[in-house]
Each structure stands twice: as structure tokens, then as C-alpha cells.
CSV table of C-alpha atoms in Angstrom, one decimal:
chain,number,residue,atom,x,y,z
H,16,MET,CA,19.9,-0.5,-2.3
H,17,ARG,CA,22.7,-2.0,-0.1
H,18,ILE,CA,24.5,-5.0,-1.6
H,19,LEU,CA,24.8,-7.8,0.8
H,20,SER,CA,28.0,-9.9,1.1
H,21,LYS,CA,27.9,-13.6,0.2
H,22,GLN,CA,28.3,-14.4,3.9
H,23,ALA,CA,25.4,-12.1,4.9
H,24,LEU,CA,23.2,-13.7,2.2
H,25,ILE,CA,24.0,-17.2,3.4
H,26,ALA,CA,23.3,-16.2,7.0
H,27,GLY,CA,20.0,-14.6,5.9
H,28,CYS,CA,18.9,-17.8,4.1
H,29,VAL,CA,19.9,-20.0,7.0
H,30,GLY,CA,17.9,-17.8,9.3
H,31,LEU,CA,14.9,-18.0,7.1
H,32,ALA,CA,15.2,-21.7,6.7
H,33,MET,CA,15.3,-22.1,10.5
H,34,ALA,CA,12.2,-19.9,10.8
H,35,ALA,CA,10.5,-22.0,8.1
H,36,GLY,CA,11.5,-25.2,10.0
H,37,ALA,CA,10.1,-23.9,13.2
H,38,VAL,CA,6.8,-23.1,11.5
H,39,GLN,CA,6.7,-26.4,9.7
H,40,ALA,CA,7.4,-28.3,12.9
H,41,ALA,CA,4.7,-26.4,14.9
H,42,GLU,CA,1.9,-26.2,12.3
H,43,ASP,CA,-0.3,-28.6,10.4
H,44,ARG,CA,-0.1,-27.7,6.7
H,45,SER,CA,-2.7,-30.1,5.4
H,46,ASP,CA,-5.2,-27.4,4.7
H,47,TRP,CA,-2.7,-24.9,3.1
H,48,PRO,CA,-3.2,-24.0,-0.6
H,49,ARG,CA,-0.5,-25.2,-3.0
H,50,SER,CA,0.5,-21.7,-3.8
H,51,ILE,CA,-0.5,-18.1,-2.8
H,52,THR,CA,-1.0,-15.0,-4.9
H,53,VAL,CA,-0.7,-11.5,-3.6
H,54,GLY,CA,-2.7,-8.8,-5.4
H,55,THR,CA,-0.7,-5.6,-5.8
H,56,ALA,CA,-1.1,-2.8,-8.4
H,57,SER,CA,0.5,-1.6,-11.6
H,58,GLN,CA,4.2,-1.9,-12.3
H,59,GLY,CA,6.1,1.3,-11.5
H,60,GLY,CA,4.3,1.9,-8.3
H,61,VAL,CA,5.3,1.0,-4.7
H,62,TYR,CA,2.5,-1.6,-4.3
H,63,TYR,CA,4.0,-3.9,-6.9
H,64,VAL,CA,7.6,-3.6,-5.7
H,65,TYR,CA,6.5,-4.0,-2.0
H,66,GLY,CA,4.0,-6.8,-2.7
H,67,ALA,CA,6.4,-8.8,-4.9
H,68,GLY,CA,9.1,-8.4,-2.3
H,69,TRP,CA,7.1,-9.7,0.7
H,70,ALA,CA,5.5,-12.5,-1.4
H,71,ASN,CA,9.0,-13.7,-2.3
H,72,LEU,CA,10.1,-13.4,1.3
H,73,VAL,CA,7.2,-15.4,2.6
H,74,GLY,CA,7.6,-18.1,-0.1
H,75,GLU,CA,11.3,-18.5,0.8
H,76,ALA,CA,10.7,-18.5,4.6
H,77,LEU,CA,7.7,-20.9,4.6
H,78,GLY,CA,8.8,-23.1,1.7
H,79,ILE,CA,5.8,-22.5,-0.5
H,80,SER,CA,5.1,-21.1,-3.9
H,81,ALA,CA,4.2,-17.4,-3.5
H,82,GLY,CA,4.1,-14.6,-6.0
H,83,ALA,CA,2.6,-11.2,-6.8
H,84,GLU,CA,0.2,-10.3,-9.5
H,85,VAL,CA,-0.4,-7.0,-11.3
H,86,THR,CA,-3.9,-5.6,-10.6
H,87,GLY,CA,-5.8,-2.4,-10.7
H,88,GLY,CA,-4.9,-1.7,-7.1
H,89,PRO,CA,-6.7,-1.7,-3.7
H,90,VAL,CA,-10.3,-1.6,-5.0
H,91,GLN,CA,-9.8,-4.7,-7.2
H,92,ASN,CA,-7.6,-6.4,-4.5
H,93,ALA,CA,-10.4,-6.3,-1.9
H,94,THR,CA,-12.8,-7.9,-4.3
H,95,LEU,CA,-10.3,-10.6,-5.5
H,96,VAL,CA,-9.7,-11.6,-1.9
H,97,GLN,CA,-13.4,-11.5,-0.9
H,98,MET,CA,-14.2,-13.8,-3.8
H,99,GLY,CA,-11.3,-16.1,-3.0
H,100,GLU,CA,-9.5,-15.5,-6.3
H,101,HIS,CA,-6.4,-14.2,-4.5
H,102,ALA,CA,-5.1,-15.6,-1.2
H,103,PHE,CA,-3.8,-12.2,-0.1
H,104,GLY,CA,-4.1,-8.6,-1.2
H,105,MET,CA,-3.0,-5.1,-0.3
H,106,VAL,CA,-5.5,-2.4,0.3
H,107,THR,CA,-5.8,1.3,1.4
H,108,THR,CA,-8.1,2.2,4.2
H,109,GLY,CA,-10.5,4.3,2.1
H,110,PRO,CA,-11.2,1.7,-0.6
H,111,LEU,CA,-11.4,-0.9,2.2
H,112,ILE,CA,-14.1,1.0,4.0
H,113,ALA,CA,-16.1,1.3,0.8
H,114,ALA,CA,-15.8,-2.4,0.2
H,115,LEU,CA,-16.9,-3.3,3.7
H,116,ASN,CA,-19.9,-1.1,3.3
H,117,GLY,CA,-20.9,-2.7,0.0
H,118,GLU,CA,-19.9,0.4,-2.0
H,119,SER,CA,-17.0,-1.0,-4.0
H,120,GLU,CA,-16.8,0.5,-7.5
H,121,LEU,CA,-16.1,-3.0,-8.9
H,122,ALA,CA,-18.8,-4.9,-6.9
H,123,PRO,CA,-21.4,-2.4,-5.7
H,124,GLY,CA,-24.0,-3.8,-3.4
H,125,MET,CA,-21.7,-6.7,-2.2
H,126,PRO,CA,-20.5,-6.2,1.3
H,127,HIS,CA,-16.9,-7.6,1.6
H,128,ASP,CA,-17.6,-9.3,5.0
H,129,ASP,CA,-15.0,-12.0,4.6
H,130,LEU,CA,-11.9,-9.7,4.6
H,131,ARG,CA,-9.5,-9.9,7.5
H,132,ALA,CA,-6.3,-7.9,8.4
H,133,VAL,CA,-2.9,-9.6,8.3
H,134,PHE,CA,-0.3,-6.9,9.0
H,135,PRO,CA,0.2,-3.1,8.7
H,136,MET,CA,2.0,-1.9,5.6
H,137,TYR,CA,2.7,1.8,5.4
H,138,GLN,CA,1.0,5.1,4.7
H,139,THR,CA,0.0,5.9,1.1
H,140,THR,CA,0.8,9.5,0.3
H,141,LEU,CA,-1.0,11.4,-2.4
H,142,GLN,CA,1.7,12.8,-4.6
H,143,ILE,CA,1.7,14.8,-7.8
H,144,ILE,CA,4.5,15.3,-10.4
H,145,ALA,CA,4.7,17.8,-13.3
H,146,LEU,CA,7.5,18.9,-15.6
H,147,LYS,CA,9.1,22.1,-14.3
H,148,SER,CA,8.7,23.7,-17.8
H,149,SER,CA,4.9,23.4,-17.4
H,150,GLY,CA,4.9,25.9,-14.5
H,151,ILE,CA,2.7,23.5,-12.5
H,152,ASN,CA,4.0,23.5,-8.9
H,153,SER,CA,0.8,23.2,-6.7
H,154,VAL,CA,-2.6,21.7,-6.6
H,155,ASP,CA,-4.2,25.0,-7.6
H,156,ASP,CA,-2.1,25.1,-10.8
H,157,LEU,CA,-3.9,21.9,-12.0
H,158,ASP,CA,-7.1,23.8,-12.8
H,159,GLY,CA,-8.0,23.2,-16.5
H,160,LYS,CA,-5.3,20.6,-17.0
H,161,THR,CA,-5.2,17.0,-18.1
H,162,ILE,CA,-3.8,14.7,-15.4
H,163,GLY,CA,-3.0,11.0,-15.1
H,164,VAL,CA,-4.5,9.4,-12.0
H,165,GLY,CA,-3.2,5.8,-12.2
H,166,PRO,CA,-5.2,2.6,-13.0
H,167,ALA,CA,-9.0,2.8,-13.0
H,168,GLY,CA,-10.2,1.8,-9.6
H,169,GLY,CA,-6.9,2.4,-7.9
H,170,THR,CA,-6.4,4.6,-4.8
H,171,ALA,CA,-5.1,7.6,-6.9
H,172,ASP,CA,-8.1,7.3,-9.3
H,173,MET,CA,-10.5,7.2,-6.3
H,174,TYR,CA,-9.1,10.1,-4.3
H,175,HIS,CA,-7.5,12.6,-6.6
H,176,SER,CA,-10.6,12.9,-8.7
H,177,GLN,CA,-12.9,13.4,-5.7
H,178,LEU,CA,-10.6,15.7,-3.9
H,179,LEU,CA,-10.0,18.0,-6.8
H,180,GLU,CA,-13.7,18.2,-7.5
H,181,LYS,CA,-14.4,19.0,-3.8
H,182,LEU,CA,-11.8,21.8,-4.0
H,183,GLY,CA,-13.4,23.2,-7.2
H,184,ILE,CA,-10.4,22.4,-9.3
H,185,ASN,CA,-11.5,21.3,-12.8
H,186,VAL,CA,-9.3,18.7,-14.5
H,187,ARG,CA,-9.5,16.1,-17.2
H,188,THR,CA,-8.4,12.7,-15.9
H,189,ARG,CA,-6.8,9.7,-17.7
H,190,ASN,CA,-6.1,6.2,-16.4
H,191,GLY,CA,-3.1,4.1,-16.8
H,192,GLY,CA,-0.2,2.3,-15.1
H,193,ALA,CA,2.3,4.3,-13.1
H,194,ALA,CA,5.2,3.6,-15.5
H,195,ASP,CA,3.0,4.4,-18.6
H,196,GLN,CA,1.7,7.7,-17.2
H,197,ALA,CA,5.2,8.8,-16.3
H,198,GLY,CA,6.1,8.3,-19.9
H,199,GLN,CA,3.0,10.2,-21.0
H,200,LEU,CA,4.0,13.1,-18.9
H,201,GLN,CA,7.4,13.2,-20.5
H,202,ASP,CA,5.9,13.0,-23.9
H,203,GLY,CA,3.5,15.9,-23.2
H,204,LEU,CA,0.3,13.8,-23.4
H,205,ILE,CA,-0.7,14.8,-19.9
H,206,ASP,CA,0.1,17.9,-17.9
H,207,ALA,CA,0.7,16.2,-14.5
H,208,PHE,CA,0.7,12.7,-13.0
H,209,ALA,CA,-1.2,12.4,-9.7
H,210,PHE,CA,-0.5,9.1,-7.9
H,211,ALA,CA,-0.9,7.5,-4.5
H,212,ALA,CA,1.8,5.3,-3.0
H,213,GLY,CA,4.5,4.9,-0.4
H,214,MET,CA,7.6,7.1,-0.6
H,215,PRO,CA,9.5,7.2,-2.8
H,216,ILE,CA,7.3,6.3,-5.9
H,217,SER,CA,9.7,4.6,-8.3
H,218,ALA,CA,8.1,6.1,-11.4
H,219,PHE,CA,8.6,9.6,-9.9
H,220,SER,CA,12.3,8.8,-9.0
H,221,GLN,CA,13.0,7.6,-12.5
H,222,LEU,CA,11.3,10.6,-14.0
H,223,GLU,CA,13.2,13.1,-12.0
H,224,ALA,CA,16.4,11.4,-13.1
H,225,GLN,CA,15.5,12.1,-16.7
H,226,ALA,CA,13.9,15.6,-16.5
H,227,ASP,CA,13.4,18.7,-14.4
H,228,VAL,CA,10.2,18.2,-12.4
H,229,ASN,CA,8.1,19.6,-9.6
H,230,ILE,CA,6.8,17.2,-7.0
H,231,PHE,CA,4.0,18.3,-4.6
H,232,SER,CA,0.8,17.4,-2.8
H,233,TYR,CA,-2.2,19.0,-1.0
H,234,GLU,CA,-1.5,21.9,1.3
H,235,PRO,CA,-2.9,22.3,4.8
H,236,GLU,CA,-5.6,24.7,3.6
H,237,HIS,CA,-6.8,22.0,1.2
H,238,PHE,CA,-6.7,19.4,3.9
H,239,ALA,CA,-8.9,21.6,6.1
H,240,ARG,CA,-11.6,21.7,3.4
H,241,ILE,CA,-11.8,18.0,2.9
H,242,THR,CA,-11.1,16.3,6.2
H,243,GLU,CA,-14.8,16.2,7.3
H,244,GLN,CA,-15.8,14.4,4.1
H,245,PHE,CA,-12.8,12.1,4.1
H,246,PRO,CA,-12.0,11.2,7.8
H,247,GLU,CA,-9.7,8.4,6.8
H,248,LEU,CA,-7.2,10.9,5.4
H,249,SER,CA,-4.3,12.3,7.6
H,250,ALA,CA,-2.0,15.3,7.3
H,251,ALA,CA,1.4,14.2,6.2
H,252,GLU,CA,4.7,15.4,4.7
H,253,ILE,CA,7.0,14.5,1.8
H,254,PRO,CA,10.5,15.0,3.2
H,255,ALA,CA,13.0,16.8,0.9
H,256,SER,CA,15.3,13.8,1.3
H,257,ILE,CA,12.9,11.5,-0.5
H,258,TYR,CA,13.4,13.1,-3.9
H,259,SER,CA,16.5,14.7,-5.3
H,260,SER,CA,14.5,17.4,-7.0
H,261,MET,CA,12.8,18.7,-3.9
H,262,PRO,CA,14.5,21.7,-2.3
H,263,GLU,CA,12.4,21.5,0.9
H,264,ASP,CA,9.7,19.4,2.7
H,265,ARG,CA,6.3,19.6,1.1
H,266,ALA,CA,2.9,19.2,2.9
H,267,ALA,CA,0.8,16.2,1.9
H,268,ILE,CA,-2.1,13.9,2.9
H,269,SER,CA,-2.0,10.2,3.3
H,270,LEU,CA,-3.9,7.1,4.5
H,271,TRP,CA,-2.8,3.6,5.8
H,272,ASN,CA,-2.4,0.4,3.9
H,273,TRP,CA,-3.0,-3.1,5.1
H,274,ALA,CA,-2.2,-6.6,4.0
H,275,ILE,CA,-5.5,-8.6,3.9
H,276,THR,CA,-6.7,-12.2,3.4
H,277,HIS,CA,-9.9,-14.1,3.5
H,278,LYS,CA,-11.3,-15.2,6.8
H,279,ASN,CA,-11.2,-18.9,5.7
H,280,MET,CA,-7.5,-18.8,5.0
H,281,PRO,CA,-5.8,-21.4,7.3
H,282,GLU,CA,-4.8,-19.9,10.6
H,283,SER,CA,-1.4,-21.5,10.6
H,284,LEU,CA,-0.6,-20.1,7.2
H,285,VAL,CA,-1.6,-16.5,8.1
H,286,TYR,CA,0.3,-16.9,11.4
H,287,GLY,CA,3.4,-17.8,9.3
H,288,VAL,CA,3.0,-14.9,6.9
H,289,THR,CA,2.5,-12.4,9.8
H,290,LYS,CA,5.5,-13.8,11.7
H,291,THR,CA,7.7,-13.7,8.6
H,292,VAL,CA,7.0,-10.1,7.6
H,293,MET,CA,6.9,-8.7,11.1
H,294,GLU,CA,10.1,-10.5,12.3
H,295,ASN,CA,12.2,-9.7,9.2
H,296,HIS,CA,12.3,-5.9,9.2
H,297,ASP,CA,15.8,-5.6,7.7
H,298,ARG,CA,14.8,-7.8,4.7
H,299,MET,CA,11.6,-5.7,4.3
H,300,MET,CA,13.7,-2.5,4.3
H,301,GLN,CA,15.8,-4.0,1.4
H,302,ILE,CA,12.5,-4.4,-0.5
H,303,HIS,CA,11.4,-0.8,-0.2
H,304,ALA,CA,12.0,2.2,2.1
H,305,ALA,CA,8.3,2.4,2.8
H,306,SER,CA,8.8,-0.7,4.9
H,307,SER,CA,10.1,1.6,7.7
H,308,GLU,CA,6.4,1.7,8.8
H,309,THR,CA,5.9,-2.0,8.5
H,310,ILE,CA,6.3,-2.6,12.2
H,311,PRO,CA,4.1,-4.4,14.7
H,312,GLU,CA,3.4,-1.2,16.7
H,313,ASN,CA,1.4,0.2,13.8
H,314,PHE,CA,-1.3,-2.4,14.2
H,315,LYS,CA,-3.1,0.2,16.3
H,316,TYR,CA,-4.0,2.2,13.3
H,317,ASN,CA,-6.4,-0.5,12.1
H,318,ASN,CA,-9.8,0.4,13.5
H,319,VAL,CA,-12.0,-0.9,10.7
H,320,LEU,CA,-11.2,-4.5,9.8
H,321,PRO,CA,-11.1,-7.5,12.2
H,322,TRP,CA,-7.7,-9.3,12.3
H,323,HIS,CA,-7.5,-12.8,11.0
H,324,ALA,CA,-7.2,-15.3,13.8
H,325,GLY,CA,-3.6,-16.3,12.7
H,326,ALA,CA,-2.5,-12.7,12.7
H,327,ALA,CA,-4.1,-11.9,16.0
H,328,ARG,CA,-2.4,-14.9,17.5
H,329,TRP,CA,1.1,-13.6,16.5
H,330,PHE,CA,0.4,-10.1,17.7
H,331,GLU,CA,-0.9,-11.3,21.1
H,332,GLU,CA,2.0,-13.6,21.5
H,333,LYS,CA,4.2,-10.6,21.2
H,334,GLY,CA,2.3,-8.7,23.9
H,335,PHE,CA,0.1,-6.5,21.7
H,336,GLU,CA,-3.5,-6.3,22.9
H,337,ILE,CA,-6.2,-6.6,20.3
H,338,PRO,CA,-9.7,-5.7,21.3
H,339,ALA,CA,-12.2,-8.6,21.3
H,340,GLU,CA,-14.3,-6.9,18.6
H,341,MET,CA,-11.3,-6.6,16.3
H,342,LYS,CA,-10.7,-10.4,16.3
H,343,ASP,CA,-12.3,-12.9,14.0
């Protein structure tokens, strides 16, 4: 991570203070909550790093108390926001669709009709890591193995288990936080760790610094066999530059992530959050490299969740056209 000079830090703080002042001057805050919580995922994964980063950025820019909370990931985040227990959350498209259809694993039968989109995050890539000594270097090599799939109800748990079953690859799965399962892999308690996050996954990077590993994902032939059942998935790639242990690019599959909120969250607050994140790309990149995809133009990949009125206002002010049916 680049270390900023004292002058740059001061300039950044002044800039954020000016932005906060502009929002404060233009918006009525009487209906704002005293503090906001962002639902993320387990420590050691990108969700937590990214979520804690933008929560702090928003709190600093808007002059409010804002923080991230460790959760089980997208499935739980959707329900926490729907029930008003968290002001904001981070979700992946697949679990989001399930929640909207009343098929959430945590709240089956309860349509999450009150969720609204705030800003595009990045693509979650399904990635798998194994010790090189295990001889596991592909999805097919996982047959008969014990693998970690992240926290129960998380994106990795939801997808890896289903995809491997669809492909006829028999595995035994275990749940746990990203950092914990990286440790279990080192200790030989699991044969591989299959996760889902933006690139690079910090737990993977830390693990490859301590041991010889293989990092891989699903190949094009796997994707061809699952795409009809999982239309929200996209073909992707893990660039060799992401991990020091990768000699070449590896094929992968991915899906988009979104910051969400409740439809009743004050419009002026959501406008301020959207403005802060979308207009401070350099600061977001300091939080995590996955923020390279946290740009306004990627709003177009949202075709399932209506935008919150505050978010829609910011995008339209910047010239982005949001279809009427996609606005609250």
C-alpha cells in the first residue's frame, strides 16, 4: 500500500471536510440515524477490509459515526438490512436474487422487498487454494477431498458446494472464517480452501507468503456446464500478477457485488454515501485493489435491484441514465 506524505494526508482530509461541508449545507440531517453500520463478512476476506474502509471513509467525509461489522456474508447482510438491523450491507448478485425471491437460506419465505442498491462494488471471483504438496491444482483434483468453504451462508458456501455437486465432484465441506480456514489448510485439517471474494484475497496472499501453494478456479469447460443453471455467473480470469505464486493467468468465474440499504434510509444520507464513495476513487484504491471496479460506469451491471432514491439522484446528476423501473 502506498504511504502518503503528511501534506497529502492533510490535503485529503481538507478535501473530505469540504465535501462534508457541502453535503451538510445542502441536506437536512434531521432524519439521519445517529450512527450507521455496514454488514461485511469474516475477517481475512476482502468484504471486511473493503467494507471497513468505505465505512470509515463515509464517516470521515459526512461527519457521522460509521463502522463495519463482521457477519456471515451476503446472505446474512441482505436479511440484516431488510429487517433494519444494519443501515447498509454488501451483497453478491446470487444471494441477492435469492433474497428478493423469498429464498434466502436465513429467512426462507420472506421476500426482501425493501432492499435498494447504493453503488457498484466489484466482481467476486470464486478462487481455490491448496498446498502444492497436496498435488491439488484443479477443480477436478478436489474429488473425495475435504474443503473449507468460508462462513455458513456466505457466497463461497452457497456457490462452491452447489457447483461441485453439479459437476459431479464429491467433497466434504467445512465452514469457518477466511483467516481460520487458511490456518486449517496449513495445519492439514482441510485439503483445500475454496473462497469467493475480490482479488487478491488477503488470506490467500498471507498463506502463499508462508507456504508453497496452488491457486486456481473453474475452467471454461466447467463454466459451460453450469452457466444455464447459474445465469448470474460470468466467465472471468485471475491474472498472474495478482498472486506471486501464480506462473500464469488462470480461468475463473465471478459475479458482481453491490452496496445496499433499506428503502426507508434517508435520501440525503444515501446520496452522501454514494457521492463519497463514487467521487473518491483514489481513497478507495488505497483501501483495496478490488476498488478498481468501484466506478460509476459499472452501475449498468445492476439489473435486479431498484436503486435507492438518493443513489439514483447522484447517478442521474452525473449523466447516467437509470431506467424508470430501476428507481424506487
